[in-house]
Coordinates of C-alpha atoms in Angstrom, one line a residue:
M1 CA 19.1 -33.8 11.1
P2 CA 20.8 -31.6 13.8
L3 CA 20.7 -27.8 13.5
S4 CA 23.8 -25.7 13.9
P5 CA 24.0 -23.4 17.0
W6 CA 23.4 -20.4 14.8
S7 CA 20.4 -22.0 13.2
Q8 CA 19.0 -22.8 16.6
A9 CA 19.5 -19.2 17.6
L10 CA 17.9 -18.1 14.4
L11 CA 14.8 -20.1 15.3
H12 CA 14.8 -18.4 18.7
F13 CA 14.8 -15.0 16.9
T14 CA 12.0 -16.0 14.5
L15 CA 9.8 -17.6 17.1
D16 CA 10.5 -15.3 20.1
G17 CA 11.4 -12.0 18.5
Q18 CA 14.7 -11.6 20.2
E19 CA 16.8 -8.7 19.1
N20 CA 20.2 -10.3 19.2
V21 CA 21.2 -12.9 16.7
P22 CA 24.5 -14.7 17.3
S23 CA 27.4 -14.7 14.8
P24 CA 27.3 -17.4 12.2
P25 CA 29.3 -20.6 12.5
P26 CA 32.8 -20.9 11.3
P27 CA 33.4 -21.9 7.6
G28 CA 33.1 -25.6 7.1
Y29 CA 31.0 -26.3 10.1
L30 CA 27.7 -26.2 8.2
D31 CA 28.8 -28.9 5.8
A32 CA 29.4 -31.3 8.6
V33 CA 25.8 -31.1 10.0
M34 CA 23.6 -30.5 7.0
D35 CA 23.1 -32.1 3.6
Q36 CA 25.2 -30.4 1.0
D37 CA 22.3 -30.5 -1.5
T38 CA 20.2 -28.3 0.7
L39 CA 22.6 -25.3 0.7
E40 CA 21.8 -22.2 -1.3
D41 CA 24.6 -21.0 -3.6
D42 CA 24.9 -17.2 -3.3
S43 CA 27.9 -15.8 -5.1
A44 CA 27.2 -12.4 -3.5
A45 CA 28.0 -13.7 0.0
N46 CA 31.7 -14.0 0.8
E47 CA 32.1 -12.5 4.3
Y48 CA 30.5 -13.0 7.7
L49 CA 28.2 -10.4 9.2
P50 CA 28.8 -9.3 12.8
T51 CA 25.7 -9.1 14.9
S52 CA 26.2 -5.4 15.6
Y53 CA 25.7 -4.7 11.9
F54 CA 22.2 -5.9 11.6
L55 CA 20.7 -2.4 11.3
D56 CA 23.7 -0.8 9.7
H57 CA 22.6 0.5 6.3
S58 CA 26.2 0.7 5.2
I59 CA 26.4 -3.0 5.0
S60 CA 26.2 -4.4 1.5
P61 CA 24.9 -7.9 0.5
T62 CA 28.4 -9.0 -0.2
S63 CA 29.1 -8.7 3.5
L64 CA 26.6 -11.5 4.2
T65 CA 27.5 -15.1 4.3
S66 CA 26.1 -18.6 4.5
M67 CA 24.7 -18.7 8.0
G68 CA 23.8 -22.3 8.5
T69 CA 20.4 -22.1 6.9
T70 CA 18.7 -24.4 4.4
K71 CA 18.5 -24.0 0.6
A72 CA 15.3 -22.0 0.6
V73 CA 16.6 -19.5 3.3
P74 CA 18.4 -16.5 1.9
Q75 CA 21.4 -15.7 3.9
D76 CA 20.4 -12.1 4.4
A77 CA 16.8 -12.9 5.5
V78 CA 17.1 -11.9 9.2
F79 CA 19.0 -8.7 8.3
L80 CA 16.2 -7.8 5.8
L81 CA 13.4 -8.7 8.1
K82 CA 14.8 -6.6 10.9
H83 CA 15.2 -3.6 8.6
Y84 CA 11.6 -4.1 7.4
A85 CA 10.4 -4.2 11.0
S86 CA 12.4 -1.2 12.1
A87 CA 12.4 1.1 9.1
V88 CA 9.8 0.1 6.4
I89 CA 6.6 -0.2 8.5
S90 CA 6.4 3.6 8.7
L91 CA 5.8 3.5 5.0
M92 CA 2.6 1.5 5.6
T93 CA 1.1 3.3 8.5
P94 CA 1.8 6.5 10.4
L95 CA 0.8 4.9 13.7
R96 CA 3.5 3.4 15.9
H97 CA 1.6 1.1 18.2
S98 CA 2.1 -2.6 18.2
K99 CA -1.4 -3.6 17.0
T100 CA -1.1 -2.6 13.4
P101 CA -1.7 -5.4 10.8
W102 CA 2.1 -5.4 10.1
H103 CA 2.9 -6.1 13.8
V104 CA 0.0 -8.5 14.3
L105 CA 0.0 -10.4 11.0
F106 CA 2.6 -9.6 8.4
I107 CA 5.8 -9.7 10.5
P108 CA 4.8 -12.8 12.5
H109 CA 3.8 -14.6 9.4
T110 CA 7.1 -13.8 7.7
K111 CA 9.0 -14.9 10.8
S112 CA 7.0 -18.1 10.8
C113 CA 7.9 -18.7 7.2
L114 CA 11.6 -18.2 8.0
A115 CA 11.4 -20.7 10.8
G116 CA 9.7 -23.2 8.6
L117 CA 12.3 -22.8 6.0
V118 CA 15.1 -23.3 8.5
L119 CA 13.4 -26.5 9.7
G120 CA 12.9 -27.8 6.2
D121 CA 9.1 -27.7 6.5
H122 CA 6.9 -27.8 3.4
M123 CA 5.8 -24.2 2.7
T124 CA 2.8 -23.2 0.6
D125 CA 3.3 -20.8 -2.4
A126 CA 1.2 -18.3 -0.5
S127 CA 3.7 -18.3 2.4
L128 CA 6.7 -18.1 0.1
C129 CA 5.1 -15.3 -1.9
A130 CA 4.7 -13.2 1.3
F131 CA 8.1 -14.1 2.5
Y132 CA 10.1 -13.2 -0.6
G133 CA 7.8 -10.2 -1.2
T134 CA 8.7 -8.8 2.2
L135 CA 12.4 -9.4 1.6
A136 CA 12.1 -7.6 -1.8
I137 CA 10.5 -4.5 -0.1
S138 CA 13.3 -4.4 2.5
A139 CA 16.0 -4.9 -0.1
F140 CA 14.6 -2.2 -2.3
S141 CA 14.7 0.2 0.7
L142 CA 18.2 -0.8 1.7
G143 CA 19.4 -0.4 -1.9
G144 CA 18.3 3.2 -2.0
V145 CA 19.4 4.1 1.6
S146 CA 22.9 2.5 1.4
G147 CA 23.6 3.2 -2.3
F148 CA 24.8 -0.4 -2.8
R149 CA 23.5 -1.6 -6.2
T150 CA 23.7 -5.2 -5.1
W151 CA 20.8 -4.7 -2.7
S152 CA 18.7 -3.4 -5.5
E153 CA 19.7 -6.4 -7.6
K154 CA 18.8 -8.8 -4.8
A155 CA 15.5 -7.0 -4.4
V156 CA 14.6 -7.7 -8.1
I157 CA 15.6 -11.4 -7.5
Y158 CA 13.3 -11.6 -4.5
K159 CA 10.5 -9.8 -6.3
H160 CA 10.7 -12.3 -9.2
K161 CA 10.6 -15.2 -6.7
A162 CA 7.6 -13.7 -5.0
Q163 CA 5.9 -13.2 -8.4
R164 CA 6.6 -16.8 -9.4
H165 CA 5.0 -18.1 -6.1
A166 CA 2.1 -15.7 -6.6
R167 CA 1.3 -17.2 -10.0
M168 CA 1.4 -20.7 -8.6
M169 CA -0.7 -19.6 -5.6
L170 CA -3.4 -18.1 -7.7
A171 CA -3.5 -21.2 -9.9
T172 CA -4.8 -23.2 -6.9
A173 CA -6.3 -20.4 -4.7
Y174 CA -9.9 -21.5 -5.4
N175 CA -9.3 -25.3 -5.2
V176 CA -11.5 -27.5 -2.9
P177 CA -10.1 -28.6 -0.5
K178 CA -8.1 -25.4 -0.1
V179 CA -4.4 -25.5 -0.6
A180 CA -3.6 -22.6 1.7
K181 CA -5.4 -20.6 4.4
Y182 CA -7.4 -17.6 3.5
K183 CA -5.3 -15.1 5.5
S184 CA -2.1 -16.5 4.0
I185 CA -3.3 -16.0 0.4
L186 CA -4.6 -12.5 1.1
M187 CA -1.4 -11.5 3.0
A188 CA 0.6 -12.7 -0.1
L189 CA -1.6 -10.6 -2.4
L190 CA -1.3 -7.5 -0.2
T191 CA 2.4 -8.0 0.0
M192 CA 2.6 -8.0 -3.8
V193 CA 0.6 -4.8 -3.9
Q194 CA 3.1 -3.3 -1.5
V195 CA 6.1 -4.5 -3.5
T196 CA 4.8 -3.2 -6.7
M197 CA 3.6 0.2 -5.3
L198 CA 6.8 0.9 -3.3
S199 CA 9.0 -0.1 -6.3
G200 CA 7.0 2.3 -8.5
N201 CA 5.1 -0.1 -10.8
R202 CA 1.4 0.8 -10.8
R203 CA 0.7 -1.5 -13.8
E204 CA 1.6 -4.5 -11.6
S205 CA -0.2 -3.0 -8.6
E206 CA -3.4 -2.9 -10.6
Y207 CA -3.1 -6.7 -11.4
Y208 CA -2.7 -7.6 -7.7
F209 CA -5.4 -5.2 -6.6
V210 CA -7.9 -6.8 -8.9
E211 CA -6.8 -10.3 -8.0
A212 CA -7.2 -9.4 -4.3
E213 CA -10.7 -8.1 -5.0
K214 CA -11.7 -11.3 -6.7
F215 CA -10.3 -13.4 -3.8
V216 CA -12.0 -11.3 -1.1
R217 CA -15.3 -11.3 -2.9
L218 CA -15.3 -15.0 -3.6
R219 CA -13.6 -16.3 -0.4
G220 CA -13.7 -13.5 2.1
L221 CA -17.1 -11.9 2.1
P222 CA -19.1 -15.2 2.4
R223 CA -17.2 -16.2 5.5
K224 CA -17.3 -15.3 9.1
K225 CA -14.7 -12.6 9.6
S226 CA -12.4 -12.6 12.5
R227 CA -10.7 -9.4 13.7
K228 CA -7.5 -10.4 11.8
V229 CA -9.4 -11.0 8.6
R230 CA -11.1 -7.6 9.0
L231 CA -7.7 -6.0 9.5
L232 CA -6.6 -7.4 6.1
H233 CA -9.8 -6.3 4.4
H234 CA -9.3 -2.8 5.7
C235 CA -5.7 -2.8 4.4
Y236 CA -6.9 -3.9 1.0
V237 CA -9.8 -1.4 0.7
F238 CA -7.9 1.7 1.9
E239 CA -5.0 1.2 -0.6
R240 CA -7.5 0.1 -3.3
I241 CA -9.5 3.3 -3.0
I242 CA -6.3 5.5 -3.1
H243 CA -5.2 3.5 -6.2
E244 CA -8.7 3.9 -7.8
S245 CA -8.6 7.7 -7.4
I246 CA -5.5 7.9 -9.6
F247 CA -5.9 4.9 -11.9
I248 CA -8.9 6.3 -13.7
C249 CA -8.1 4.7 -17.1
G250 CA -8.3 1.1 -15.8
A251 CA -12.0 0.7 -15.5
N252 CA -12.4 -1.1 -18.8
S253 CA -9.3 -3.3 -18.6
R254 CA -9.6 -6.9 -19.8
Q255 CA -8.6 -8.2 -16.4
R256 CA -11.3 -6.3 -14.6
H257 CA -14.0 -7.6 -17.0
H258 CA -12.7 -11.1 -16.6
V259 CA -12.7 -10.9 -12.8
H260 CA -16.2 -9.2 -12.7
A261 CA -17.6 -11.9 -14.9
A262 CA -16.1 -14.6 -12.7
I263 CA -17.7 -13.0 -9.6
E264 CA -21.1 -12.6 -11.2
T265 CA -21.2 -16.2 -12.5
S266 CA -19.8 -17.8 -9.2
G267 CA -23.1 -17.7 -7.4
L268 CA -21.3 -15.7 -4.6
G269 CA -21.9 -12.2 -6.0
N270 CA -24.8 -11.6 -3.7
Y271 CA -22.5 -11.4 -0.7
S272 CA -21.1 -8.2 -2.2
L273 CA -23.2 -5.3 -1.1
D274 CA -21.5 -2.8 -3.5
S275 CA -21.3 -2.7 -7.2
L276 CA -18.2 -4.1 -9.0
S277 CA -17.6 -1.1 -11.1
F278 CA -17.3 1.8 -8.6
R279 CA -20.6 3.4 -9.6
L280 CA -22.9 5.6 -7.3
S281 CA -25.5 4.2 -5.0
G282 CA -28.9 5.8 -4.7
W283 CA -28.3 8.2 -1.8
K284 CA -30.1 11.6 -1.9
N285 CA -29.4 13.4 1.4
L286 CA -25.7 12.9 2.2
D287 CA -25.9 14.5 5.7
Q288 CA -28.6 12.0 6.7
E289 CA -26.8 9.0 5.0
M290 CA -23.5 9.7 6.7
M291 CA -25.2 9.6 10.1
R292 CA -27.0 6.3 9.3
V293 CA -25.7 3.4 11.4
R294 CA -24.4 0.7 9.2
G295 CA -25.0 -2.9 10.4
K296 CA -22.4 -5.6 10.7
E297 CA -23.1 -7.2 7.4
E298 CA -23.1 -3.9 5.5
G299 CA -20.0 -2.7 7.4
E300 CA -18.1 -5.8 6.4
N301 CA -19.5 -6.6 2.9
D302 CA -19.9 -3.1 1.4
L303 CA -16.3 -3.7 0.3
H304 CA -15.5 -0.5 -1.6
L305 CA -17.6 1.8 0.6
E306 CA -20.4 2.5 -1.9
R307 CA -23.0 3.3 0.8
P308 CA -22.5 6.3 3.1
G309 CA -23.0 5.6 6.8
F310 CA -21.4 5.2 10.2
W311 CA -19.9 1.9 11.4
S312 CA -18.6 1.8 15.0
N313 CA -16.4 -1.3 14.3
T314 CA -14.4 0.3 11.5
L315 CA -10.6 -0.2 11.8
Y316 CA -9.3 2.6 9.5
P317 CA -8.5 5.0 12.4
E318 CA -6.6 2.2 14.2
I319 CA -4.6 1.2 11.1
F320 CA -4.1 4.4 9.2
G321 CA -5.2 7.1 11.6
I322 CA -8.0 8.2 9.1
P323 CA -11.7 8.2 10.0
E324 CA -13.9 5.9 7.8
P325 CA -16.1 8.9 6.7
W326 CA -13.1 10.4 5.0
V327 CA -12.5 7.2 3.1
I328 CA -16.2 7.0 2.2
L329 CA -16.1 10.6 0.9
L330 CA -13.1 9.8 -1.4
S331 CA -15.0 6.7 -2.6
Q332 CA -18.0 8.9 -3.4
V333 CA -15.9 11.4 -5.4
I334 CA -14.3 8.6 -7.3
R335 CA -17.8 7.2 -8.1
L336 CA -19.2 10.6 -9.2
G337 CA -16.1 11.1 -11.4
K338 CA -16.9 7.8 -13.1
E339 CA -20.4 9.1 -13.8
K340 CA -18.8 12.1 -15.4
D341 CA -16.5 9.9 -17.5
A342 CA -19.4 7.8 -18.7
T343 CA -21.3 10.9 -19.8
E344 CA -18.3 12.3 -21.6
A345 CA -17.9 8.9 -23.3
D346 CA -21.5 9.1 -24.6
D347 CA -22.6 6.2 -22.4
A348 CA -25.7 8.0 -21.2
S349 CA -27.8 4.9 -20.9
N350 CA -26.5 4.1 -17.4
C351 CA -25.8 7.7 -16.2
I352 CA -27.5 9.9 -13.7
S353 CA -29.2 13.1 -14.9
L354 CA -27.4 16.4 -15.0
K355 CA -29.6 17.7 -12.2
E356 CA -28.8 14.7 -10.0
F357 CA -25.1 15.0 -10.8
S358 CA -25.0 18.7 -9.9
G359 CA -27.0 18.0 -6.7
R360 CA -24.7 15.3 -5.6
A361 CA -21.6 17.3 -6.5
K362 CA -22.8 20.3 -4.4
T363 CA -23.6 18.0 -1.5
L364 CA -20.1 16.4 -1.6
E365 CA -18.4 19.7 -1.9
D366 CA -20.2 21.1 1.1
Y367 CA -19.5 18.0 3.2
I368 CA -15.8 17.9 2.3
N369 CA -15.2 21.6 3.0
K370 CA -16.9 21.3 6.4
L371 CA -15.3 18.1 7.4
P372 CA -14.4 18.2 11.1
L373 CA -11.2 16.8 12.4
P374 CA -11.7 13.9 14.7
S375 CA -10.6 13.8 18.4
L376 CA -7.1 12.4 18.8
D377 CA -7.3 12.0 22.6
H378 CA -7.1 8.2 22.3
I379 CA -3.6 8.5 20.9
P380 CA -1.3 8.5 24.0
S381 CA 1.8 9.9 22.4
E382 CA 1.8 13.7 21.9
L383 CA 4.3 13.3 19.0
D384 CA 2.0 10.8 17.3
R385 CA -1.0 13.1 17.8
E386 CA 0.8 15.9 16.2
I387 CA 1.8 13.7 13.2
I388 CA -1.7 12.4 12.7
K389 CA -3.2 15.9 13.0
N390 CA -0.9 17.2 10.3
M391 CA -1.6 14.2 8.1
L392 CA -5.4 14.7 8.5
N393 CA -5.2 18.4 7.7
A394 CA -3.1 17.6 4.6
M395 CA -5.6 14.9 3.6
Q396 CA -8.6 17.2 4.0
N397 CA -7.1 19.8 1.8
A398 CA -6.0 17.2 -0.8
L399 CA -9.5 15.7 -0.7
A400 CA -11.0 19.1 -1.7
I401 CA -8.3 19.6 -4.4
Y402 CA -9.1 16.1 -5.8
F403 CA -12.8 16.9 -5.8
Y404 CA -12.4 20.2 -7.7
R405 CA -10.0 18.6 -10.2
R406 CA -11.9 15.4 -10.7
I407 CA -15.5 16.7 -10.7
H408 CA -15.3 20.4 -11.8
D409 CA -11.9 20.5 -13.5
V410 CA -11.3 24.1 -12.2
D411 CA -8.4 26.4 -13.0
S412 CA -5.4 25.6 -10.8
S413 CA -5.2 29.2 -9.6
L414 CA -8.4 28.6 -7.6
L415 CA -6.7 25.7 -5.7
Q416 CA -3.5 27.4 -4.6
Q417 CA -4.7 28.1 -1.0
K418 CA -5.4 24.5 -0.5
V419 CA -2.1 23.5 -2.2
A420 CA -0.3 25.7 0.3
G421 CA -2.3 24.0 3.1
V422 CA -1.1 20.6 2.1
L423 CA 2.5 21.7 1.8
D424 CA 2.4 23.5 5.2
H425 CA 1.1 20.4 7.0
L426 CA 3.6 18.1 5.2
L427 CA 6.5 20.3 6.3
R428 CA 5.1 20.6 9.9
C429 CA 5.0 16.8 10.1
E430 CA 8.6 16.6 8.9
D431 CA 9.6 19.2 11.4
T432 CA 7.8 17.2 14.2
D433 CA 9.8 14.0 13.4
S434 CA 12.3 14.0 10.6
T435 CA 13.7 10.6 11.6
V436 CA 10.8 8.7 10.2
V437 CA 9.7 8.5 6.5
H438 CA 5.9 9.0 6.6
G439 CA 5.2 7.5 3.3
S440 CA 1.8 5.9 3.9
A441 CA -1.0 6.8 1.5
G442 CA -2.1 9.4 4.1
F443 CA 1.0 11.4 3.2
I444 CA 2.1 10.6 -0.3
W445 CA -1.4 10.9 -1.8
P446 CA -2.0 14.4 -0.6
A447 CA 1.6 15.3 -1.6
F448 CA 0.9 14.1 -5.2
I449 CA -2.6 15.6 -5.5
A450 CA -1.4 19.0 -4.3
A451 CA 2.0 19.1 -6.0
C452 CA 0.4 18.6 -9.4
E453 CA -1.5 21.8 -8.9
A454 CA 1.3 23.9 -7.5
E455 CA 2.0 27.0 -9.6
D456 CA 4.4 29.0 -7.3
S457 CA 8.0 28.2 -8.0
L458 CA 8.9 28.2 -4.3
A459 CA 6.1 25.8 -3.6
Q460 CA 7.3 23.5 -6.4
V461 CA 10.8 23.5 -4.9
S462 CA 9.4 22.7 -1.5
F463 CA 7.3 19.8 -2.8
S464 CA 10.4 18.6 -4.7
D465 CA 12.5 18.7 -1.5
W466 CA 9.8 16.7 0.3
F467 CA 9.8 13.9 -2.3
V468 CA 13.6 13.9 -2.5
N469 CA 14.0 13.7 1.3
S470 CA 11.5 11.0 1.5
A471 CA 13.3 9.0 -1.2
R472 CA 16.6 9.5 0.5
R473 CA 15.4 8.4 3.9
S474 CA 13.3 5.5 2.7
G475 CA 15.4 4.3 -0.2
L476 CA 12.3 3.6 -2.3
S477 CA 11.9 4.6 -5.9
C478 CA 8.2 5.4 -5.6
F479 CA 9.1 8.8 -4.3
T480 CA 11.6 9.7 -7.1
E481 CA 9.3 8.3 -9.8
T482 CA 6.3 10.2 -8.5
L483 CA 8.3 13.4 -8.4
A484 CA 9.5 12.8 -11.9
N485 CA 5.9 12.6 -13.1
I486 CA 5.0 15.7 -11.1
Q487 CA 7.9 17.6 -12.7
R488 CA 6.7 16.5 -16.1
I489 CA 3.3 17.9 -15.4
W490 CA 4.9 21.2 -14.3
Q491 CA 6.9 21.2 -17.6
E492 CA 3.8 20.4 -19.7
K493 CA 2.0 23.3 -18.1
T494 CA 4.8 25.7 -19.0
S495 CA 5.2 24.4 -22.6
A496 CA 1.4 24.7 -23.1
N497 CA 1.7 28.4 -22.6
G498 CA -1.0 28.2 -20.0
K499 CA -2.0 26.5 -16.8
S500 CA -4.9 24.4 -18.0
V501 CA -3.0 21.1 -18.3
T502 CA -3.7 18.8 -15.5
W503 CA -2.5 15.3 -14.4
L504 CA -5.9 14.0 -15.6
D505 CA -5.1 15.3 -19.1
L506 CA -1.7 13.8 -19.2
M507 CA -3.0 10.5 -17.8
K508 CA -5.5 10.2 -20.6
S509 CA -3.1 11.1 -23.3
T510 CA 0.7 10.8 -23.3
M511 CA 1.6 9.6 -19.8
P512 CA 1.6 5.9 -19.0
F513 CA -1.2 6.1 -16.4
Q514 CA 0.1 3.0 -14.6
Q515 CA 3.2 4.8 -13.6
L516 CA 1.7 8.2 -12.6
F517 CA 1.7 7.7 -8.8

């Protein structure tokens, strides 16, 4: 079956990454060269989109038309993919080099899916899940940026398509022989994590995080890991640990118990060098442990960073601009917090002693407060170095705030200096480059942790402005919904006639914890 000139050029774009896509064919041409049954009916499309509009946020979906593609190819796919590549990636990573997982894996994979759909190739559910999930993220962003409700409606449609393919993918993910490649399935799961997080639904994020953990432990840890696989594993772990720091009420969920049981009975659990429940390992001297060199197996298979140590082949700085020891420290605070929760729940049978808890807490506190900033000389761009430096300073202050709230539950008045530190570095970063929405976890997590503790009215206004500006420039609801929850915390503190109410209290009581951040 011959392809239209526009479809041939579309393939050129998807395969070669060209910036210019020609105008679509005239009305009626497509019917003459392609089977009518393969066309996608899209009532929202009734005009033709000029090439020059591809990155114009003022364009609504109703401006897009049937562009000579097959049934499975949405008519706005190229437009959305270009917006994702040019505007959305800064929400995943603060680094702007071309070797991030999104440049190396996610975007090429989505382009490959698009090319396959144009050619009418058979596509796996994993590939279609990643494809529609990426379009959903981009459409959610465009809906907020442009103000066109139709983009948001299309985002929901694409998200539902991605979820449908995710369900079918997971139904066969462990089949032998395998139905889809390991990287394809993991990219699909990570895309669904991104879709649900950026659209503000932590309940759904939790589901995909746990499914990703199961898949990595059963199919990823036992295998030889290429650099691309390790990039994907690092993406999963970093976002999972950030998620785990907030999602403290999910430890006993039915899904987690089911997944942990499946891992333990699979015969493959021995490949996991960390516990499945985010509990502490047996370290005593943290200073010595953090200097201990981790071997290749431990570096790759201590999935959730249970064991402190140094691994030269870590990829966190390259992907997120954050040293692995910082991520390890957050993991240790999460684990110590779970020990505290278990004690408070009268589950003392598996808990460490009070003496050991106090000793570890003191060691973590000292280490966090003395945490040195890494050298940034390897980053060639002065602008990028300034952005990363401010992000790391904000992250360090937020890590200390999180420790004091999660472990010692101190009065907020004792945290205001560090709250001001986070705010100062967020605003400095915005002043450095206000054209990019730095919404990766390295920014939004410190903003959330610090803003919840802010007591000064001017600081609260500044935090609010930061979230509002980020929401306006990114178009994503995760910023506005996070701000709404922060404002609710501020309101609860006022109505409680005191300042003892914290986000932890509200999470455990009235607030739907899945939606907190």
